[in-house]
């Protein structure tokens, strides 16, 4: 069994991590009250200040609601938490949760398609030149490090898209990827090795062709969703991707006049 260095962390962080795990695994269900501070302090063998700090972090993460002078109740994190929780949902008791990986990759594709579209529209001349150079040099960079070549390429596109929400979502996805590097190297291998696709995407952005950029990004990023299907349970419902029926990335399914 390989060992890794022990990471020093405040006592309150260790308490927070255990309580967070109890919430996201459903060990403590939404609506239930956590034990009082005194009881938690005795259970964890820490002082009440450490417990109070942990509960404050849980509240900031949208996992609990702390009532002044009352009980601390667990919230339904699916309705109250943010993307920063995503890396902590991947780890299940039996290894990475395939459904969470699929969800993250689906979000990655949706964001990636729109990032490519916006980059083609919003990138200034220097950004277009940088993205085109990255596309032309992608083959050589990939031979040095496929992971870093792909990450640098998409980071340039995200910056060119000039959307802070997409940037923060991208950062959360990178946390998931970094936390499961070996598995994600396997899942992302096909889209990372699509040299021609990355060059085509870079050229579309460089000439300002938003629809072509979106379509190429969709094609590249679908490869990972096909790959992650190998990790899905055999009983999982088929998706358009697994059936090979890729949706049109330029099609908006929202009915006209819908909010």
PDB file of C-alpha atoms in Angstrom:
ATOM      1  CA  UNK A   1       0.000   0.000   0.000  1.00  0.00           C
ATOM      2  CA  UNK A   2       1.561   3.334  -1.015  1.00  0.00           C
ATOM      3  CA  UNK A   3       1.694   6.002   1.657  1.00  0.00           C
ATOM      4  CA  UNK A   4       1.499   9.749   1.117  1.00  0.00           C
ATOM      5  CA  UNK A   5       2.695  12.614   3.319  1.00  0.00           C
ATOM      6  CA  UNK A   6       0.270  13.611   6.050  1.00  0.00           C
ATOM      7  CA  UNK A   7      -1.198  17.042   5.385  1.00  0.00           C
ATOM      8  CA  UNK A   8      -1.285  19.275   8.429  1.00  0.00           C
ATOM      9  CA  UNK A   9      -4.642  20.932   8.951  1.00  0.00           C
ATOM     10  CA  UNK A  10      -6.424  22.774  11.733  1.00  0.00           C
ATOM     11  CA  UNK A  11      -8.554  20.672  14.061  1.00  0.00           C
ATOM     12  CA  UNK A  12     -11.668  22.506  12.881  1.00  0.00           C
ATOM     13  CA  UNK A  13     -10.883  21.476   9.265  1.00  0.00           C
ATOM     14  CA  UNK A  14     -10.803  17.803  10.282  1.00  0.00           C
ATOM     15  CA  UNK A  15     -14.147  18.188  12.057  1.00  0.00           C
ATOM     16  CA  UNK A  16     -15.590  19.992   9.034  1.00  0.00           C
ATOM     17  CA  UNK A  17     -14.420  17.227   6.674  1.00  0.00           C
ATOM     18  CA  UNK A  18     -16.120  14.509   8.724  1.00  0.00           C
ATOM     19  CA  UNK A  19     -19.354  16.438   9.095  1.00  0.00           C
ATOM     20  CA  UNK A  20     -19.377  17.293   5.386  1.00  0.00           C
ATOM     21  CA  UNK A  21     -18.957  13.621   4.538  1.00  0.00           C
ATOM     22  CA  UNK A  22     -21.862  12.720   6.824  1.00  0.00           C
ATOM     23  CA  UNK A  23     -24.075  15.245   5.005  1.00  0.00           C
ATOM     24  CA  UNK A  24     -23.169  14.418   1.401  1.00  0.00           C
ATOM     25  CA  UNK A  25     -23.391  10.645   1.956  1.00  0.00           C
ATOM     26  CA  UNK A  26     -26.835  10.980   3.527  1.00  0.00           C
ATOM     27  CA  UNK A  27     -25.690   9.639   6.885  1.00  0.00           C
ATOM     28  CA  UNK A  28     -27.408  12.721   8.280  1.00  0.00           C
ATOM     29  CA  UNK A  29     -30.494  13.389   6.169  1.00  0.00           C
ATOM     30  CA  UNK A  30     -31.837  16.806   5.125  1.00  0.00           C
ATOM     31  CA  UNK A  31     -34.003  18.256   7.866  1.00  0.00           C
ATOM     32  CA  UNK A  32     -32.233  16.338  10.639  1.00  0.00           C
ATOM     33  CA  UNK A  33     -30.476  18.242  13.403  1.00  0.00           C
ATOM     34  CA  UNK A  34     -26.810  17.773  14.147  1.00  0.00           C
ATOM     35  CA  UNK A  35     -25.913  17.019  17.762  1.00  0.00           C
ATOM     36  CA  UNK A  36     -25.322  20.084  19.983  1.00  0.00           C
ATOM     37  CA  UNK A  37     -21.889  21.710  20.012  1.00  0.00           C
ATOM     38  CA  UNK A  38     -21.025  20.219  23.406  1.00  0.00           C
ATOM     39  CA  UNK A  39     -21.859  16.701  22.208  1.00  0.00           C
ATOM     40  CA  UNK A  40     -19.894  17.139  18.976  1.00  0.00           C
ATOM     41  CA  UNK A  41     -16.898  18.470  20.893  1.00  0.00           C
ATOM     42  CA  UNK A  42     -16.937  15.431  23.162  1.00  0.00           C
ATOM     43  CA  UNK A  43     -17.394  13.058  20.229  1.00  0.00           C
ATOM     44  CA  UNK A  44     -14.485  14.519  18.231  1.00  0.00           C
ATOM     45  CA  UNK A  45     -12.309  15.115  21.280  1.00  0.00           C
ATOM     46  CA  UNK A  46     -11.882  18.813  20.492  1.00  0.00           C
ATOM     47  CA  UNK A  47     -12.910  22.101  22.065  1.00  0.00           C
ATOM     48  CA  UNK A  48     -16.172  23.835  21.245  1.00  0.00           C
ATOM     49  CA  UNK A  49     -14.386  26.593  19.346  1.00  0.00           C
ATOM     50  CA  UNK A  50     -13.188  24.041  16.772  1.00  0.00           C
ATOM     51  CA  UNK A  51     -16.724  22.686  16.407  1.00  0.00           C
ATOM     52  CA  UNK A  52     -18.125  26.201  16.042  1.00  0.00           C
ATOM     53  CA  UNK A  53     -15.640  26.988  13.266  1.00  0.00           C
ATOM     54  CA  UNK A  54     -16.522  23.734  11.481  1.00  0.00           C
ATOM     55  CA  UNK A  55     -20.238  24.504  11.672  1.00  0.00           C
ATOM     56  CA  UNK A  56     -19.617  27.994  10.300  1.00  0.00           C
ATOM     57  CA  UNK A  57     -17.827  26.471   7.281  1.00  0.00           C
ATOM     58  CA  UNK A  58     -20.690  24.019   6.766  1.00  0.00           C
ATOM     59  CA  UNK A  59     -23.137  26.920   6.782  1.00  0.00           C
ATOM     60  CA  UNK A  60     -21.029  28.894   4.300  1.00  0.00           C
ATOM     61  CA  UNK A  61     -20.922  25.826   2.033  1.00  0.00           C
ATOM     62  CA  UNK A  62     -24.727  25.644   2.055  1.00  0.00           C
ATOM     63  CA  UNK A  63     -24.832  22.302   3.870  1.00  0.00           C
ATOM     64  CA  UNK A  64     -26.501  23.337   7.135  1.00  0.00           C
ATOM     65  CA  UNK A  65     -28.619  26.095   8.587  1.00  0.00           C
ATOM     66  CA  UNK A  66     -27.470  27.334  11.963  1.00  0.00           C
ATOM     67  CA  UNK A  67     -30.275  28.758  14.074  1.00  0.00           C
ATOM     68  CA  UNK A  68     -29.182  31.280  16.704  1.00  0.00           C
ATOM     69  CA  UNK A  69     -29.521  29.514  20.031  1.00  0.00           C
ATOM     70  CA  UNK A  70     -31.242  26.559  18.357  1.00  0.00           C
ATOM     71  CA  UNK A  71     -30.465  23.415  16.421  1.00  0.00           C
ATOM     72  CA  UNK A  72     -28.196  23.150  13.411  1.00  0.00           C
ATOM     73  CA  UNK A  73     -30.236  21.472  10.694  1.00  0.00           C
ATOM     74  CA  UNK A  74     -28.930  19.743   7.598  1.00  0.00           C
ATOM     75  CA  UNK A  75     -29.981  21.181   4.234  1.00  0.00           C
ATOM     76  CA  UNK A  76     -30.512  19.348   0.963  1.00  0.00           C
ATOM     77  CA  UNK A  77     -27.155  20.139  -0.616  1.00  0.00           C
ATOM     78  CA  UNK A  78     -28.613  19.527  -4.094  1.00  0.00           C
ATOM     79  CA  UNK A  79     -30.649  22.695  -3.604  1.00  0.00           C
ATOM     80  CA  UNK A  80     -28.325  24.774  -1.433  1.00  0.00           C
ATOM     81  CA  UNK A  81     -24.655  23.997  -2.166  1.00  0.00           C
ATOM     82  CA  UNK A  82     -22.394  25.297  -4.922  1.00  0.00           C
ATOM     83  CA  UNK A  83     -19.865  23.882  -7.366  1.00  0.00           C
ATOM     84  CA  UNK A  84     -17.134  23.840  -4.731  1.00  0.00           C
ATOM     85  CA  UNK A  85     -18.807  20.717  -3.344  1.00  0.00           C
ATOM     86  CA  UNK A  86     -18.367  18.792  -6.603  1.00  0.00           C
ATOM     87  CA  UNK A  87     -14.865  17.405  -5.899  1.00  0.00           C
ATOM     88  CA  UNK A  88     -16.123  15.946  -2.618  1.00  0.00           C
ATOM     89  CA  UNK A  89     -19.074  14.167  -4.244  1.00  0.00           C
ATOM     90  CA  UNK A  90     -16.884  12.080  -6.540  1.00  0.00           C
ATOM     91  CA  UNK A  91     -15.425   9.905  -3.790  1.00  0.00           C
ATOM     92  CA  UNK A  92     -17.848   7.132  -2.833  1.00  0.00           C
ATOM     93  CA  UNK A  93     -17.268   4.310  -0.340  1.00  0.00           C
ATOM     94  CA  UNK A  94     -16.349   1.947  -3.188  1.00  0.00           C
ATOM     95  CA  UNK A  95     -14.297   4.395  -5.270  1.00  0.00           C
ATOM     96  CA  UNK A  96     -15.153   7.239  -7.643  1.00  0.00           C
ATOM     97  CA  UNK A  97     -18.875   7.665  -8.283  1.00  0.00           C
ATOM     98  CA  UNK A  98     -19.419   7.134 -12.012  1.00  0.00           C
ATOM     99  CA  UNK A  99     -22.661   9.133 -12.051  1.00  0.00           C
ATOM    100  CA  UNK A 100     -20.918  12.161 -10.535  1.00  0.00           C
ATOM    101  CA  UNK A 101     -18.076  11.864 -13.038  1.00  0.00           C
ATOM    102  CA  UNK A 102     -20.624  11.750 -15.855  1.00  0.00           C
ATOM    103  CA  UNK A 103     -22.409  14.802 -14.467  1.00  0.00           C
ATOM    104  CA  UNK A 104     -19.156  16.722 -14.306  1.00  0.00           C
ATOM    105  CA  UNK A 105     -18.209  15.759 -17.849  1.00  0.00           C
ATOM    106  CA  UNK A 106     -21.650  16.736 -19.137  1.00  0.00           C
ATOM    107  CA  UNK A 107     -21.212  20.150 -17.522  1.00  0.00           C
ATOM    108  CA  UNK A 108     -17.694  20.322 -18.968  1.00  0.00           C
ATOM    109  CA  UNK A 109     -19.091  19.790 -22.461  1.00  0.00           C
ATOM    110  CA  UNK A 110     -21.885  22.335 -22.068  1.00  0.00           C
ATOM    111  CA  UNK A 111     -19.484  24.964 -20.738  1.00  0.00           C
ATOM    112  CA  UNK A 112     -16.776  24.071 -23.263  1.00  0.00           C
ATOM    113  CA  UNK A 113     -19.127  24.513 -26.207  1.00  0.00           C
ATOM    114  CA  UNK A 114     -20.247  27.940 -25.020  1.00  0.00           C
ATOM    115  CA  UNK A 115     -16.675  28.933 -24.097  1.00  0.00           C
ATOM    116  CA  UNK A 116     -15.580  28.137 -27.658  1.00  0.00           C
ATOM    117  CA  UNK A 117     -18.494  30.135 -29.077  1.00  0.00           C
ATOM    118  CA  UNK A 118     -17.811  33.164 -26.877  1.00  0.00           C
ATOM    119  CA  UNK A 119     -14.054  33.021 -27.472  1.00  0.00           C
ATOM    120  CA  UNK A 120     -14.666  33.239 -31.205  1.00  0.00           C
ATOM    121  CA  UNK A 121     -16.795  36.340 -30.657  1.00  0.00           C
ATOM    122  CA  UNK A 122     -14.962  38.125 -27.830  1.00  0.00           C
ATOM    123  CA  UNK A 123     -11.269  37.300 -28.212  1.00  0.00           C
ATOM    124  CA  UNK A 124      -9.065  40.253 -29.088  1.00  0.00           C
ATOM    125  CA  UNK A 125      -6.328  39.972 -31.696  1.00  0.00           C
ATOM    126  CA  UNK A 126      -3.613  38.929 -29.244  1.00  0.00           C
ATOM    127  CA  UNK A 127      -5.853  36.223 -27.751  1.00  0.00           C
ATOM    128  CA  UNK A 128      -6.689  34.882 -31.218  1.00  0.00           C
ATOM    129  CA  UNK A 129      -2.997  34.723 -32.085  1.00  0.00           C
ATOM    130  CA  UNK A 130      -2.221  32.963 -28.792  1.00  0.00           C
ATOM    131  CA  UNK A 131      -5.001  30.394 -29.288  1.00  0.00           C
ATOM    132  CA  UNK A 132      -3.967  29.763 -32.884  1.00  0.00           C
ATOM    133  CA  UNK A 133      -0.340  29.281 -31.807  1.00  0.00           C
ATOM    134  CA  UNK A 134      -1.495  26.844 -29.110  1.00  0.00           C
ATOM    135  CA  UNK A 135      -3.489  24.895 -31.690  1.00  0.00           C
ATOM    136  CA  UNK A 136      -0.561  24.735 -34.101  1.00  0.00           C
ATOM    137  CA  UNK A 137       1.841  23.724 -31.349  1.00  0.00           C
ATOM    138  CA  UNK A 138      -0.551  21.297 -29.665  1.00  0.00           C
ATOM    139  CA  UNK A 139       1.028  18.167 -31.169  1.00  0.00           C
ATOM    140  CA  UNK A 140       4.477  19.025 -29.837  1.00  0.00           C
ATOM    141  CA  UNK A 141       3.157  20.129 -26.447  1.00  0.00           C
ATOM    142  CA  UNK A 142       1.087  16.961 -26.112  1.00  0.00           C
ATOM    143  CA  UNK A 143       4.207  14.818 -26.569  1.00  0.00           C
ATOM    144  CA  UNK A 144       5.745  16.604 -23.580  1.00  0.00           C
ATOM    145  CA  UNK A 145       2.626  16.470 -21.422  1.00  0.00           C
ATOM    146  CA  UNK A 146      -0.820  15.721 -22.787  1.00  0.00           C
ATOM    147  CA  UNK A 147      -2.433  16.830 -19.554  1.00  0.00           C
ATOM    148  CA  UNK A 148      -0.727  20.230 -19.472  1.00  0.00           C
ATOM    149  CA  UNK A 149      -1.117  20.854 -23.209  1.00  0.00           C
ATOM    150  CA  UNK A 150      -4.872  20.317 -22.993  1.00  0.00           C
ATOM    151  CA  UNK A 151      -5.204  22.366 -19.817  1.00  0.00           C
ATOM    152  CA  UNK A 152      -3.258  25.296 -21.241  1.00  0.00           C
ATOM    153  CA  UNK A 153      -5.245  25.254 -24.472  1.00  0.00           C
ATOM    154  CA  UNK A 154      -8.610  25.364 -22.724  1.00  0.00           C
ATOM    155  CA  UNK A 155      -7.415  27.925 -20.179  1.00  0.00           C
ATOM    156  CA  UNK A 156      -6.671  30.291 -23.082  1.00  0.00           C
ATOM    157  CA  UNK A 157     -10.157  29.695 -24.487  1.00  0.00           C
ATOM    158  CA  UNK A 158     -11.830  30.285 -21.106  1.00  0.00           C
ATOM    159  CA  UNK A 159      -9.894  33.524 -20.654  1.00  0.00           C
ATOM    160  CA  UNK A 160     -10.856  34.661 -24.160  1.00  0.00           C
ATOM    161  CA  UNK A 161     -14.527  33.911 -23.459  1.00  0.00           C
ATOM    162  CA  UNK A 162     -14.374  36.580 -20.719  1.00  0.00           C
ATOM    163  CA  UNK A 163     -16.989  34.949 -18.458  1.00  0.00           C
ATOM    164  CA  UNK A 164     -16.124  34.788 -14.753  1.00  0.00           C
ATOM    165  CA  UNK A 165     -18.829  32.207 -14.009  1.00  0.00           C
ATOM    166  CA  UNK A 166     -17.355  29.846 -16.603  1.00  0.00           C
ATOM    167  CA  UNK A 167     -13.872  30.452 -15.188  1.00  0.00           C
ATOM    168  CA  UNK A 168     -14.980  29.491 -11.664  1.00  0.00           C
ATOM    169  CA  UNK A 169     -16.825  26.423 -12.954  1.00  0.00           C
ATOM    170  CA  UNK A 170     -13.709  25.459 -14.914  1.00  0.00           C
ATOM    171  CA  UNK A 171     -11.644  25.741 -11.717  1.00  0.00           C
ATOM    172  CA  UNK A 172     -14.057  23.394  -9.902  1.00  0.00           C
ATOM    173  CA  UNK A 173     -13.806  20.852 -12.714  1.00  0.00           C
ATOM    174  CA  UNK A 174     -10.009  21.012 -12.529  1.00  0.00           C
ATOM    175  CA  UNK A 175     -10.209  20.155  -8.829  1.00  0.00           C
ATOM    176  CA  UNK A 176     -12.150  16.992  -9.670  1.00  0.00           C
ATOM    177  CA  UNK A 177      -9.664  16.076 -12.394  1.00  0.00           C
ATOM    178  CA  UNK A 178      -6.645  16.681 -10.151  1.00  0.00           C
ATOM    179  CA  UNK A 179      -8.153  14.676  -7.289  1.00  0.00           C
ATOM    180  CA  UNK A 180      -8.509  11.620  -9.567  1.00  0.00           C
ATOM    181  CA  UNK A 181      -5.623  12.186 -11.965  1.00  0.00           C
ATOM    182  CA  UNK A 182      -4.979   8.564 -12.984  1.00  0.00           C
ATOM    183  CA  UNK A 183      -8.637   7.806 -13.698  1.00  0.00           C
ATOM    184  CA  UNK A 184      -9.199  11.102 -15.490  1.00  0.00           C
ATOM    185  CA  UNK A 185      -6.115  10.573 -17.641  1.00  0.00           C
ATOM    186  CA  UNK A 186      -7.829   7.456 -18.949  1.00  0.00           C
ATOM    187  CA  UNK A 187     -11.235   9.085 -19.373  1.00  0.00           C
ATOM    188  CA  UNK A 188      -9.857  12.206 -21.076  1.00  0.00           C
ATOM    189  CA  UNK A 189      -7.248  10.472 -23.211  1.00  0.00           C
ATOM    190  CA  UNK A 190      -9.188  10.501 -26.485  1.00  0.00           C
ATOM    191  CA  UNK A 191     -10.144  14.159 -26.444  1.00  0.00           C
ATOM    192  CA  UNK A 192      -6.649  15.174 -25.260  1.00  0.00           C
ATOM    193  CA  UNK A 193      -5.069  13.290 -28.148  1.00  0.00           C
ATOM    194  CA  UNK A 194      -7.345  14.829 -30.789  1.00  0.00           C
ATOM    195  CA  UNK A 195      -4.604  16.968 -32.317  1.00  0.00           C
ATOM    196  CA  UNK A 196      -6.550  17.750 -35.488  1.00  0.00           C
ATOM    197  CA  UNK A 197      -9.621  18.741 -33.471  1.00  0.00           C
ATOM    198  CA  UNK A 198      -7.682  21.178 -31.291  1.00  0.00           C
ATOM    199  CA  UNK A 199      -6.130  22.805 -34.356  1.00  0.00           C
ATOM    200  CA  UNK A 200      -9.539  23.038 -36.063  1.00  0.00           C
ATOM    201  CA  UNK A 201     -11.025  24.612 -32.932  1.00  0.00           C
ATOM    202  CA  UNK A 202      -8.171  27.114 -32.689  1.00  0.00           C
ATOM    203  CA  UNK A 203      -8.576  28.066 -36.345  1.00  0.00           C
ATOM    204  CA  UNK A 204     -12.339  28.546 -35.919  1.00  0.00           C
ATOM    205  CA  UNK A 205     -11.789  30.867 -32.967  1.00  0.00           C
ATOM    206  CA  UNK A 206      -9.008  32.741 -34.768  1.00  0.00           C
ATOM    207  CA  UNK A 207     -11.262  33.560 -37.713  1.00  0.00           C
ATOM    208  CA  UNK A 208     -14.238  34.403 -35.475  1.00  0.00           C
ATOM    209  CA  UNK A 209     -16.445  31.507 -36.611  1.00  0.00           C
ATOM    210  CA  UNK A 210     -18.534  30.976 -33.470  1.00  0.00           C
ATOM    211  CA  UNK A 211     -20.772  28.183 -34.758  1.00  0.00           C
ATOM    212  CA  UNK A 212     -17.874  26.157 -36.151  1.00  0.00           C
ATOM    213  CA  UNK A 213     -15.959  26.602 -32.873  1.00  0.00           C
ATOM    214  CA  UNK A 214     -18.973  25.402 -30.863  1.00  0.00           C
ATOM    215  CA  UNK A 215     -19.478  22.356 -33.087  1.00  0.00           C
ATOM    216  CA  UNK A 216     -15.809  21.316 -32.932  1.00  0.00           C
ATOM    217  CA  UNK A 217     -15.711  21.790 -29.146  1.00  0.00           C
ATOM    218  CA  UNK A 218     -18.808  19.613 -28.824  1.00  0.00           C
ATOM    219  CA  UNK A 219     -17.169  16.875 -30.877  1.00  0.00           C
ATOM    220  CA  UNK A 220     -13.931  16.964 -28.882  1.00  0.00           C
ATOM    221  CA  UNK A 221     -15.590  16.993 -25.469  1.00  0.00           C
ATOM    222  CA  UNK A 222     -18.048  14.213 -26.311  1.00  0.00           C
ATOM    223  CA  UNK A 223     -15.154  11.732 -26.425  1.00  0.00           C
ATOM    224  CA  UNK A 224     -14.779  11.828 -22.643  1.00  0.00           C
ATOM    225  CA  UNK A 225     -18.487  11.179 -22.134  1.00  0.00           C
ATOM    226  CA  UNK A 226     -18.255   8.097 -24.329  1.00  0.00           C
ATOM    227  CA  UNK A 227     -15.196   6.959 -22.348  1.00  0.00           C
ATOM    228  CA  UNK A 228     -16.815   7.454 -18.943  1.00  0.00           C
ATOM    229  CA  UNK A 229     -19.638   5.154 -20.090  1.00  0.00           C
ATOM    230  CA  UNK A 230     -17.247   2.262 -19.449  1.00  0.00           C
ATOM    231  CA  UNK A 231     -17.426   3.060 -15.747  1.00  0.00           C
ATOM    232  CA  UNK A 232     -21.222   3.347 -15.591  1.00  0.00           C
ATOM    233  CA  UNK A 233     -23.335   0.526 -14.097  1.00  0.00           C
ATOM    234  CA  UNK A 234     -24.777  -1.838 -16.698  1.00  0.00           C
ATOM    235  CA  UNK A 235     -28.279  -0.857 -15.562  1.00  0.00           C
ATOM    236  CA  UNK A 236     -27.719   2.881 -16.135  1.00  0.00           C
ATOM    237  CA  UNK A 237     -30.182   4.393 -18.617  1.00  0.00           C
ATOM    238  CA  UNK A 238     -28.834   4.960 -22.119  1.00  0.00           C
ATOM    239  CA  UNK A 239     -28.125   8.533 -23.102  1.00  0.00           C
ATOM    240  CA  UNK A 240     -28.020  10.214 -26.483  1.00  0.00           C
ATOM    241  CA  UNK A 241     -24.227  10.104 -26.231  1.00  0.00           C
ATOM    242  CA  UNK A 242     -24.005   6.395 -25.451  1.00  0.00           C
ATOM    243  CA  UNK A 243     -26.317   5.624 -28.341  1.00  0.00           C
ATOM    244  CA  UNK A 244     -24.140   7.626 -30.692  1.00  0.00           C
ATOM    245  CA  UNK A 245     -26.934  10.132 -31.389  1.00  0.00           C
ATOM    246  CA  UNK A 246     -25.149  13.376 -30.637  1.00  0.00           C
ATOM    247  CA  UNK A 247     -27.348  16.429 -30.142  1.00  0.00           C
ATOM    248  CA  UNK A 248     -26.803  19.486 -32.279  1.00  0.00           C
ATOM    249  CA  UNK A 249     -24.826  21.941 -30.105  1.00  0.00           C
ATOM    250  CA  UNK A 250     -26.336  24.877 -31.958  1.00  0.00           C
ATOM    251  CA  UNK A 251     -29.916  23.762 -31.351  1.00  0.00           C
ATOM    252  CA  UNK A 252     -31.837  25.456 -28.545  1.00  0.00           C
ATOM    253  CA  UNK A 253     -34.568  23.072 -27.316  1.00  0.00           C
ATOM    254  CA  UNK A 254     -36.357  25.811 -25.352  1.00  0.00           C
ATOM    255  CA  UNK A 255     -39.744  26.591 -26.953  1.00  0.00           C
ATOM    256  CA  UNK A 256     -40.148  30.099 -28.276  1.00  0.00           C
ATOM    257  CA  UNK A 257     -41.627  32.385 -25.678  1.00  0.00           C
ATOM    258  CA  UNK A 258     -40.479  30.164 -22.801  1.00  0.00           C
ATOM    259  CA  UNK A 259     -38.892  31.971 -19.836  1.00  0.00           C
TER     260      UNK A 259
END
